[in-house]
Each structure stands twice: as structure tokens, then as C-alpha cells.
Amino acid sequence: MARVCFISRIRPDQIETYRARHAEVWPEMLDALHETGWRDYTLHLAPDGLLVGVVEVDDFDAAREAMAAREVNARWQAEMAELFGSDGPPDEGFVQLETVFDMDAQRAALGRG
């Protein structure tokens, strides 16, 4: 399993709406994420609208494709689109970040795991 980090951007004038919607994500959306392999998924929001997501998945591309095929995801993305500062479905605008440091991996390589 891999841990993936990605960023996106919420419009500053929509931050409170974004928070409110994520305080009560639709149960069917939560189920779809779980069923398509999203694990230990968290979102972190900076005051300026920078959104950082962290998720554990077997295959990030496959998990995204599986979600894209879900009807509930299409509805969720349509509802969320107005909150983002980009064109198109918000989940297609994620920028995946490169892992440059993994403390546990380095400790394990040194036999200190």
C-alpha cells in the first residue's frame, strides 16, 4: 500500500462552505471511497485555501478511476466544483506531490524499524 499526498485549491471565499460540506459527507460517498480502496484518507486546509490530501491506496490511479465511475462521485464533484479555483471536476485537478522524506523507511533501512 502506498501513501499519496496531493494538493488542490479552494476559493478563499468558499472555505467555510467547504468545511461545512466536509463535516457531513454523504454516507454513500463515504461508502464509495471505502469500496474503491481509499484508506486513511484525510484532507487538510490552510487559511488561504490550500488543500492537502493524504490517502493510502494500493494504486492511486486505479482508485481515482474507480471513483470516477461512481454516480455518487459525479454528483459530489458537481456540488463541490463551485468551491474550487479551477475548471472541471475538482478531483481531476489534484496535483500529486513527490515524497522526498519518509522517516519510517529510512529508520527501517538502518535496521531501526
Short mmCIF file of N, CA, C and O in Angstrom, two decimals:
data_model
loop_
_atom_site.label_atom_id
_atom_site.label_comp_id
_atom_site.label_asym_id
_atom_site.label_seq_id
_atom_site.Cartn_x
_atom_site.Cartn_y
_atom_site.Cartn_z
N MET A 1 0.85 -1.18 0.00
CA MET A 1 0.00 0.00 0.00
C MET A 1 0.89 1.23 0.00
O MET A 1 1.91 1.27 0.66
N ALA A 2 0.48 2.24 -0.75
CA ALA A 2 1.23 3.49 -0.84
C ALA A 2 0.46 4.63 -0.19
O ALA A 2 -0.77 4.65 -0.23
N ARG A 3 1.19 5.55 0.39
CA ARG A 3 0.59 6.76 0.92
C ARG A 3 0.82 7.84 -0.12
O ARG A 3 1.95 8.05 -0.58
N VAL A 4 -0.24 8.53 -0.51
CA VAL A 4 -0.17 9.56 -1.56
C VAL A 4 -0.60 10.89 -0.96
O VAL A 4 -1.56 10.96 -0.19
N CYS A 5 0.13 11.93 -1.33
CA CYS A 5 -0.21 13.29 -0.91
C CYS A 5 -0.50 14.10 -2.17
O CYS A 5 0.24 14.01 -3.16
N PHE A 6 -1.56 14.90 -2.12
CA PHE A 6 -1.90 15.74 -3.27
C PHE A 6 -2.40 17.09 -2.77
O PHE A 6 -2.80 17.23 -1.61
N ILE A 7 -2.34 18.07 -3.67
CA ILE A 7 -2.83 19.40 -3.33
C ILE A 7 -3.88 19.85 -4.34
O ILE A 7 -3.95 19.36 -5.46
N SER A 8 -4.66 20.81 -3.89
CA SER A 8 -5.65 21.48 -4.72
C SER A 8 -5.85 22.85 -4.07
O SER A 8 -5.16 23.19 -3.12
N ARG A 9 -6.79 23.62 -4.57
CA ARG A 9 -7.01 24.95 -4.00
C ARG A 9 -8.49 25.25 -3.93
O ARG A 9 -9.22 25.11 -4.92
N ILE A 10 -8.92 25.68 -2.74
CA ILE A 10 -10.30 26.11 -2.50
C ILE A 10 -10.34 27.63 -2.64
O ILE A 10 -9.42 28.33 -2.18
N ARG A 11 -11.40 28.14 -3.25
CA ARG A 11 -11.54 29.59 -3.34
C ARG A 11 -11.64 30.16 -1.93
O ARG A 11 -12.41 29.65 -1.10
N PRO A 12 -10.88 31.21 -1.60
CA PRO A 12 -10.90 31.76 -0.24
C PRO A 12 -12.29 32.15 0.24
O PRO A 12 -12.60 31.99 1.43
N ASP A 13 -13.15 32.61 -0.65
CA ASP A 13 -14.50 32.99 -0.25
C ASP A 13 -15.42 31.78 -0.05
O ASP A 13 -16.57 31.94 0.37
N GLN A 14 -14.93 30.58 -0.30
CA GLN A 14 -15.73 29.36 -0.17
C GLN A 14 -15.21 28.41 0.91
O GLN A 14 -15.71 27.30 1.06
N ILE A 15 -14.22 28.85 1.68
CA ILE A 15 -13.60 27.97 2.67
C ILE A 15 -14.61 27.48 3.71
O ILE A 15 -14.64 26.30 4.04
N GLU A 16 -15.45 28.35 4.22
CA GLU A 16 -16.42 27.92 5.25
C GLU A 16 -17.44 26.94 4.67
O GLU A 16 -17.83 25.99 5.34
N THR A 17 -17.85 27.16 3.44
CA THR A 17 -18.77 26.22 2.79
C THR A 17 -18.09 24.87 2.62
O THR A 17 -18.69 23.81 2.87
N TYR A 18 -16.83 24.89 2.21
CA TYR A 18 -16.07 23.65 2.04
C TYR A 18 -15.99 22.89 3.37
O TYR A 18 -16.23 21.69 3.43
N ARG A 19 -15.66 23.59 4.43
CA ARG A 19 -15.59 22.96 5.76
C ARG A 19 -16.94 22.35 6.14
O ARG A 19 -17.00 21.22 6.63
N ALA A 20 -18.00 23.10 5.94
CA ALA A 20 -19.34 22.62 6.31
C ALA A 20 -19.72 21.36 5.53
O ALA A 20 -20.24 20.40 6.10
N ARG A 21 -19.44 21.34 4.24
CA ARG A 21 -19.78 20.16 3.43
C ARG A 21 -18.97 18.94 3.85
O ARG A 21 -19.47 17.81 3.83
N HIS A 22 -17.73 19.15 4.26
CA HIS A 22 -16.90 18.01 4.66
C HIS A 22 -17.15 17.57 6.10
O HIS A 22 -16.71 16.50 6.50
N ALA A 23 -17.88 18.38 6.84
CA ALA A 23 -18.27 17.96 8.19
C ALA A 23 -19.36 16.89 8.13
O ALA A 23 -19.55 16.15 9.09
N GLU A 24 -20.06 16.83 7.00
CA GLU A 24 -21.15 15.87 6.83
C GLU A 24 -21.15 15.31 5.41
O GLU A 24 -22.10 15.52 4.64
N VAL A 25 -20.09 14.59 5.06
CA VAL A 25 -20.01 13.96 3.73
C VAL A 25 -21.12 12.93 3.62
O VAL A 25 -21.41 12.20 4.57
N TRP A 26 -21.73 12.86 2.46
CA TRP A 26 -22.82 11.91 2.23
C TRP A 26 -22.36 10.48 2.56
O TRP A 26 -21.28 10.06 2.13
N PRO A 27 -23.18 9.73 3.26
CA PRO A 27 -22.82 8.34 3.58
C PRO A 27 -22.49 7.51 2.34
O PRO A 27 -21.54 6.71 2.36
N GLU A 28 -23.22 7.71 1.25
CA GLU A 28 -22.95 6.93 0.04
C GLU A 28 -21.60 7.32 -0.60
O GLU A 28 -20.95 6.50 -1.25
N MET A 29 -21.17 8.56 -0.38
CA MET A 29 -19.85 8.98 -0.86
C MET A 29 -18.76 8.32 -0.01
O MET A 29 -17.75 7.83 -0.53
N LEU A 30 -18.97 8.30 1.29
CA LEU A 30 -18.02 7.62 2.19
C LEU A 30 -17.91 6.15 1.83
O LEU A 30 -16.80 5.59 1.79
N ASP A 31 -19.03 5.51 1.55
CA ASP A 31 -19.03 4.10 1.17
C ASP A 31 -18.27 3.89 -0.14
O ASP A 31 -17.48 2.95 -0.28
N ALA A 32 -18.52 4.77 -1.12
CA ALA A 32 -17.85 4.64 -2.42
C ALA A 32 -16.33 4.77 -2.27
O ALA A 32 -15.58 4.00 -2.87
N LEU A 33 -15.88 5.72 -1.49
CA LEU A 33 -14.44 5.88 -1.26
C LEU A 33 -13.86 4.61 -0.65
O LEU A 33 -12.84 4.09 -1.11
N HIS A 34 -14.53 4.11 0.36
CA HIS A 34 -14.06 2.89 1.03
C HIS A 34 -14.03 1.70 0.06
O HIS A 34 -13.04 0.97 -0.01
N GLU A 35 -15.10 1.55 -0.71
CA GLU A 35 -15.22 0.41 -1.62
C GLU A 35 -14.21 0.46 -2.77
O GLU A 35 -13.87 -0.57 -3.34
N THR A 36 -13.73 1.65 -3.10
CA THR A 36 -12.79 1.78 -4.22
C THR A 36 -11.33 1.86 -3.75
O THR A 36 -10.44 2.17 -4.54
N GLY A 37 -11.11 1.57 -2.48
CA GLY A 37 -9.74 1.41 -1.99
C GLY A 37 -9.09 2.59 -1.31
O GLY A 37 -7.90 2.55 -1.02
N TRP A 38 -9.84 3.64 -1.02
CA TRP A 38 -9.29 4.80 -0.32
C TRP A 38 -9.25 4.47 1.17
O TRP A 38 -10.27 4.16 1.77
N ARG A 39 -8.05 4.55 1.79
CA ARG A 39 -7.89 4.22 3.20
C ARG A 39 -7.15 5.36 3.91
O ARG A 39 -6.29 6.02 3.33
N ASP A 40 -7.46 5.54 5.17
CA ASP A 40 -6.80 6.55 5.99
C ASP A 40 -6.71 7.87 5.22
O ASP A 40 -5.66 8.50 5.13
N TYR A 41 -7.85 8.30 4.67
CA TYR A 41 -7.93 9.49 3.81
C TYR A 41 -8.23 10.71 4.67
O TYR A 41 -9.23 10.74 5.39
N THR A 42 -7.36 11.71 4.61
CA THR A 42 -7.57 12.95 5.33
C THR A 42 -7.35 14.14 4.40
O THR A 42 -6.58 14.06 3.45
N LEU A 43 -8.04 15.23 4.71
CA LEU A 43 -7.87 16.49 3.99
C LEU A 43 -7.47 17.55 5.00
O LEU A 43 -8.02 17.60 6.11
N HIS A 44 -6.54 18.40 4.61
CA HIS A 44 -6.02 19.45 5.48
C HIS A 44 -6.12 20.78 4.74
O HIS A 44 -5.68 20.87 3.59
N LEU A 45 -6.68 21.79 5.40
CA LEU A 45 -6.97 23.06 4.72
C LEU A 45 -6.23 24.21 5.40
O LEU A 45 -6.37 24.43 6.61
N ALA A 46 -5.46 24.95 4.61
CA ALA A 46 -4.75 26.14 5.09
C ALA A 46 -5.68 27.35 5.02
O ALA A 46 -6.65 27.36 4.24
N PRO A 47 -5.42 28.38 5.82
CA PRO A 47 -6.28 29.56 5.82
C PRO A 47 -6.42 30.23 4.45
O PRO A 47 -7.42 30.87 4.18
N ASP A 48 -5.43 30.06 3.56
CA ASP A 48 -5.51 30.70 2.25
C ASP A 48 -6.20 29.84 1.19
O ASP A 48 -6.28 30.21 0.03
N GLY A 49 -6.69 28.66 1.59
CA GLY A 49 -7.41 27.80 0.66
C GLY A 49 -6.59 26.64 0.10
O GLY A 49 -7.12 25.82 -0.65
N LEU A 50 -5.31 26.57 0.45
CA LEU A 50 -4.51 25.42 0.01
C LEU A 50 -5.07 24.17 0.68
O LEU A 50 -5.23 24.11 1.89
N LEU A 51 -5.38 23.19 -0.14
CA LEU A 51 -5.94 21.93 0.33
C LEU A 51 -4.91 20.83 0.11
O LEU A 51 -4.38 20.69 -1.00
N VAL A 52 -4.61 20.09 1.16
CA VAL A 52 -3.67 18.99 1.09
C VAL A 52 -4.41 17.71 1.47
O VAL A 52 -5.05 17.64 2.52
N GLY A 53 -4.35 16.72 0.58
CA GLY A 53 -4.97 15.43 0.84
C GLY A 53 -3.91 14.37 1.04
O GLY A 53 -2.86 14.41 0.38
N VAL A 54 -4.18 13.44 1.93
CA VAL A 54 -3.30 12.31 2.16
C VAL A 54 -4.17 11.07 2.20
O VAL A 54 -5.19 11.04 2.90
N VAL A 55 -3.77 10.05 1.43
CA VAL A 55 -4.57 8.84 1.34
C VAL A 55 -3.65 7.63 1.17
O VAL A 55 -2.57 7.75 0.57
N GLU A 56 -4.06 6.51 1.71
CA GLU A 56 -3.35 5.26 1.47
C GLU A 56 -4.18 4.44 0.50
O GLU A 56 -5.39 4.28 0.69
N VAL A 57 -3.52 3.97 -0.56
CA VAL A 57 -4.19 3.20 -1.61
C VAL A 57 -3.22 2.16 -2.16
O VAL A 57 -2.02 2.31 -2.05
N ASP A 58 -3.78 1.12 -2.75
CA ASP A 58 -2.93 0.16 -3.45
C ASP A 58 -2.41 0.76 -4.74
O ASP A 58 -1.27 0.56 -5.12
N ASP A 59 -3.28 1.51 -5.44
CA ASP A 59 -2.94 2.11 -6.73
C ASP A 59 -3.77 3.38 -6.86
O ASP A 59 -5.00 3.31 -7.04
N PHE A 60 -3.13 4.54 -6.75
CA PHE A 60 -3.85 5.82 -6.75
C PHE A 60 -4.63 6.03 -8.03
O PHE A 60 -5.80 6.43 -8.00
N ASP A 61 -4.02 5.76 -9.18
CA ASP A 61 -4.71 5.94 -10.45
C ASP A 61 -5.94 5.05 -10.54
O ASP A 61 -7.01 5.48 -10.98
N ALA A 62 -5.80 3.79 -10.13
CA ALA A 62 -6.93 2.86 -10.16
C ALA A 62 -8.03 3.30 -9.20
O ALA A 62 -9.22 3.21 -9.54
N ALA A 63 -7.65 3.79 -8.03
CA ALA A 63 -8.65 4.25 -7.07
C ALA A 63 -9.39 5.48 -7.61
O ALA A 63 -10.62 5.58 -7.44
N ARG A 64 -8.68 6.37 -8.26
CA ARG A 64 -9.33 7.54 -8.86
C ARG A 64 -10.26 7.14 -10.00
O ARG A 64 -11.37 7.67 -10.13
N GLU A 65 -9.82 6.21 -10.83
CA GLU A 65 -10.66 5.73 -11.93
C GLU A 65 -11.92 5.05 -11.41
O GLU A 65 -13.01 5.23 -11.95
N ALA A 66 -11.77 4.26 -10.36
CA ALA A 66 -12.93 3.57 -9.78
C ALA A 66 -13.93 4.59 -9.22
O ALA A 66 -15.14 4.42 -9.38
N MET A 67 -13.42 5.64 -8.59
CA MET A 67 -14.33 6.67 -8.08
C MET A 67 -14.99 7.41 -9.23
O MET A 67 -16.18 7.75 -9.15
N ALA A 68 -14.26 7.69 -10.29
CA ALA A 68 -14.82 8.41 -11.43
C ALA A 68 -16.00 7.66 -12.05
O ALA A 68 -16.88 8.27 -12.65
N ALA A 69 -16.02 6.34 -11.89
CA ALA A 69 -17.09 5.52 -12.44
C ALA A 69 -18.34 5.50 -11.56
O ALA A 69 -19.37 4.99 -11.98
N ARG A 70 -18.25 6.06 -10.37
CA ARG A 70 -19.38 6.04 -9.43
C ARG A 70 -20.29 7.24 -9.65
O ARG A 70 -19.84 8.38 -9.71
N GLU A 71 -21.57 6.99 -9.72
CA GLU A 71 -22.56 8.04 -9.92
C GLU A 71 -22.51 9.05 -8.78
O GLU A 71 -22.62 10.27 -8.99
N VAL A 72 -22.35 8.58 -7.55
CA VAL A 72 -22.32 9.48 -6.40
C VAL A 72 -21.13 10.44 -6.50
O VAL A 72 -21.24 11.59 -6.10
N ASN A 73 -20.03 9.99 -7.05
CA ASN A 73 -18.88 10.87 -7.21
C ASN A 73 -19.18 11.99 -8.20
O ASN A 73 -18.80 13.13 -7.96
N ALA A 74 -19.87 11.68 -9.28
CA ALA A 74 -20.24 12.71 -10.25
C ALA A 74 -21.11 13.78 -9.58
O ALA A 74 -20.90 14.99 -9.79
N ARG A 75 -22.06 13.35 -8.77
CA ARG A 75 -22.91 14.30 -8.05
C ARG A 75 -22.11 15.13 -7.05
O ARG A 75 -22.29 16.35 -6.96
N TRP A 76 -21.21 14.48 -6.30
CA TRP A 76 -20.40 15.17 -5.31
C TRP A 76 -19.48 16.20 -5.99
O TRP A 76 -19.39 17.34 -5.55
N GLN A 77 -18.82 15.80 -7.07
CA GLN A 77 -17.91 16.71 -7.76
C GLN A 77 -18.66 17.91 -8.33
O GLN A 77 -18.17 19.04 -8.30
N ALA A 78 -19.87 17.69 -8.84
CA ALA A 78 -20.68 18.79 -9.36
C ALA A 78 -21.03 19.77 -8.24
O ALA A 78 -20.98 20.99 -8.44
N GLU A 79 -21.36 19.25 -7.07
CA GLU A 79 -21.69 20.11 -5.92
C GLU A 79 -20.47 20.89 -5.43
O GLU A 79 -20.59 22.02 -4.97
N MET A 80 -19.30 20.28 -5.51
CA MET A 80 -18.09 20.88 -4.97
C MET A 80 -17.39 21.82 -5.96
O MET A 80 -16.60 22.66 -5.55
N ALA A 81 -17.67 21.69 -7.25
CA ALA A 81 -16.93 22.43 -8.28
C ALA A 81 -16.88 23.93 -8.04
O ALA A 81 -15.84 24.56 -8.23
N GLU A 82 -17.98 24.51 -7.59
CA GLU A 82 -18.03 25.96 -7.38
C GLU A 82 -17.09 26.44 -6.26
O GLU A 82 -16.77 27.62 -6.18
N LEU A 83 -16.63 25.52 -5.43
CA LEU A 83 -15.78 25.89 -4.30
C LEU A 83 -14.30 25.95 -4.65
O LEU A 83 -13.51 26.49 -3.89
N PHE A 84 -13.94 25.37 -5.79
CA PHE A 84 -12.54 25.28 -6.19
C PHE A 84 -12.17 26.40 -7.14
O PHE A 84 -13.02 26.94 -7.84
N GLY A 85 -10.89 26.70 -7.19
CA GLY A 85 -10.40 27.77 -8.05
C GLY A 85 -9.98 27.30 -9.43
O GLY A 85 -9.22 27.98 -10.10
N SER A 86 -10.46 26.12 -9.86
CA SER A 86 -10.05 25.59 -11.16
C SER A 86 -11.27 25.19 -11.97
O SER A 86 -12.37 25.08 -11.45
N ASP A 87 -11.03 24.96 -13.26
CA ASP A 87 -12.10 24.49 -14.13
C ASP A 87 -12.19 22.98 -14.07
O ASP A 87 -11.21 22.29 -13.79
N GLY A 88 -13.35 22.43 -14.38
CA GLY A 88 -13.53 20.98 -14.42
C GLY A 88 -13.79 20.39 -13.05
O GLY A 88 -13.78 21.09 -12.04
N PRO A 89 -14.02 19.08 -13.02
CA PRO A 89 -14.28 18.40 -11.75
C PRO A 89 -13.09 18.55 -10.80
O PRO A 89 -11.94 18.38 -11.21
N PRO A 90 -13.34 18.90 -9.54
CA PRO A 90 -12.25 19.11 -8.60
C PRO A 90 -11.30 17.93 -8.47
O PRO A 90 -10.08 18.13 -8.36
N ASP A 91 -11.81 16.71 -8.52
CA ASP A 91 -10.93 15.55 -8.32
C ASP A 91 -10.01 15.30 -9.52
O ASP A 91 -9.08 14.51 -9.41
N GLU A 92 -10.23 15.99 -10.62
CA GLU A 92 -9.32 15.86 -11.76
C GLU A 92 -8.19 16.88 -11.70
O GLU A 92 -7.25 16.82 -12.49
N GLY A 93 -8.30 17.83 -10.77
CA GLY A 93 -7.29 18.87 -10.65
C GLY A 93 -6.25 18.61 -9.56
O GLY A 93 -5.40 19.47 -9.30
N PHE A 94 -6.31 17.45 -8.92
CA PHE A 94 -5.33 17.14 -7.87
C PHE A 94 -3.92 17.11 -8.46
O PHE A 94 -3.69 16.53 -9.51
N VAL A 95 -2.98 17.70 -7.75
CA VAL A 95 -1.57 17.64 -8.12
C VAL A 95 -0.88 16.74 -7.10
O VAL A 95 -0.82 17.08 -5.92
N GLN A 96 -0.42 15.60 -7.55
CA GLN A 96 0.24 14.65 -6.66
C GLN A 96 1.64 15.14 -6.32
O GLN A 96 2.38 15.59 -7.19
N LEU A 97 2.00 15.06 -5.05
CA LEU A 97 3.30 15.51 -4.59
C LEU A 97 4.26 14.34 -4.45
O LEU A 97 3.85 13.23 -4.09
N GLU A 98 5.52 14.62 -4.71
CA GLU A 98 6.57 13.62 -4.58
C GLU A 98 6.97 13.48 -3.11
O GLU A 98 7.17 14.48 -2.42
N THR A 99 7.11 12.27 -2.64
CA THR A 99 7.63 12.03 -1.29
C THR A 99 9.14 12.19 -1.34
O THR A 99 9.82 11.51 -2.09
N VAL A 100 9.66 13.12 -0.53
CA VAL A 100 11.10 13.34 -0.50
C VAL A 100 11.72 12.88 0.82
O VAL A 100 12.94 12.84 0.93
N PHE A 101 10.89 12.57 1.80
CA PHE A 101 11.40 12.08 3.08
C PHE A 101 10.37 11.16 3.70
O PHE A 101 9.19 11.49 3.74
N ASP A 102 10.81 10.01 4.16
CA ASP A 102 9.97 9.05 4.85
C ASP A 102 10.79 8.53 6.04
O ASP A 102 11.66 7.68 5.88
N MET A 103 10.53 9.08 7.20
CA MET A 103 11.30 8.72 8.38
C MET A 103 11.28 7.22 8.66
O MET A 103 12.32 6.61 8.90
N ASP A 104 10.11 6.62 8.61
CA ASP A 104 9.99 5.19 8.90
C ASP A 104 10.80 4.35 7.92
O ASP A 104 11.45 3.38 8.31
N ALA A 105 10.76 4.71 6.64
CA ALA A 105 11.52 3.96 5.64
C ALA A 105 13.02 4.08 5.89
O ALA A 105 13.76 3.10 5.78
N GLN A 106 13.46 5.29 6.22
CA GLN A 106 14.89 5.46 6.49
C GLN A 106 15.33 4.73 7.75
O GLN A 106 16.39 4.12 7.80
N ARG A 107 14.49 4.78 8.77
CA ARG A 107 14.82 4.06 10.01
C ARG A 107 14.86 2.56 9.74
O ARG A 107 15.76 1.86 10.23
N ALA A 108 13.93 2.06 8.96
CA ALA A 108 13.92 0.62 8.64
C ALA A 108 15.16 0.23 7.85
O ALA A 108 15.74 -0.84 8.08
N ALA A 109 15.58 1.09 6.92
CA ALA A 109 16.77 0.81 6.13
C ALA A 109 18.03 0.73 7.00
O ALA A 109 18.98 0.03 6.67
N LEU A 110 17.98 1.42 8.12
CA LEU A 110 19.11 1.40 9.06
C LEU A 110 18.97 0.30 10.13
O LEU A 110 19.79 0.18 11.02
N GLY A 111 17.89 -0.49 10.00
CA GLY A 111 17.64 -1.54 10.98
C GLY A 111 17.10 -1.01 12.29
O GLY A 111 17.19 -1.68 13.32
N ARG A 112 16.50 0.15 12.26
CA ARG A 112 15.96 0.76 13.47
C ARG A 112 14.43 0.82 13.44
O ARG A 112 13.84 1.65 14.09
N GLY A 113 13.82 -0.02 12.61
CA GLY A 113 12.37 -0.01 12.45
C GLY A 113 11.69 -0.47 13.65
O GLY A 113 10.65 -0.34 14.07
#
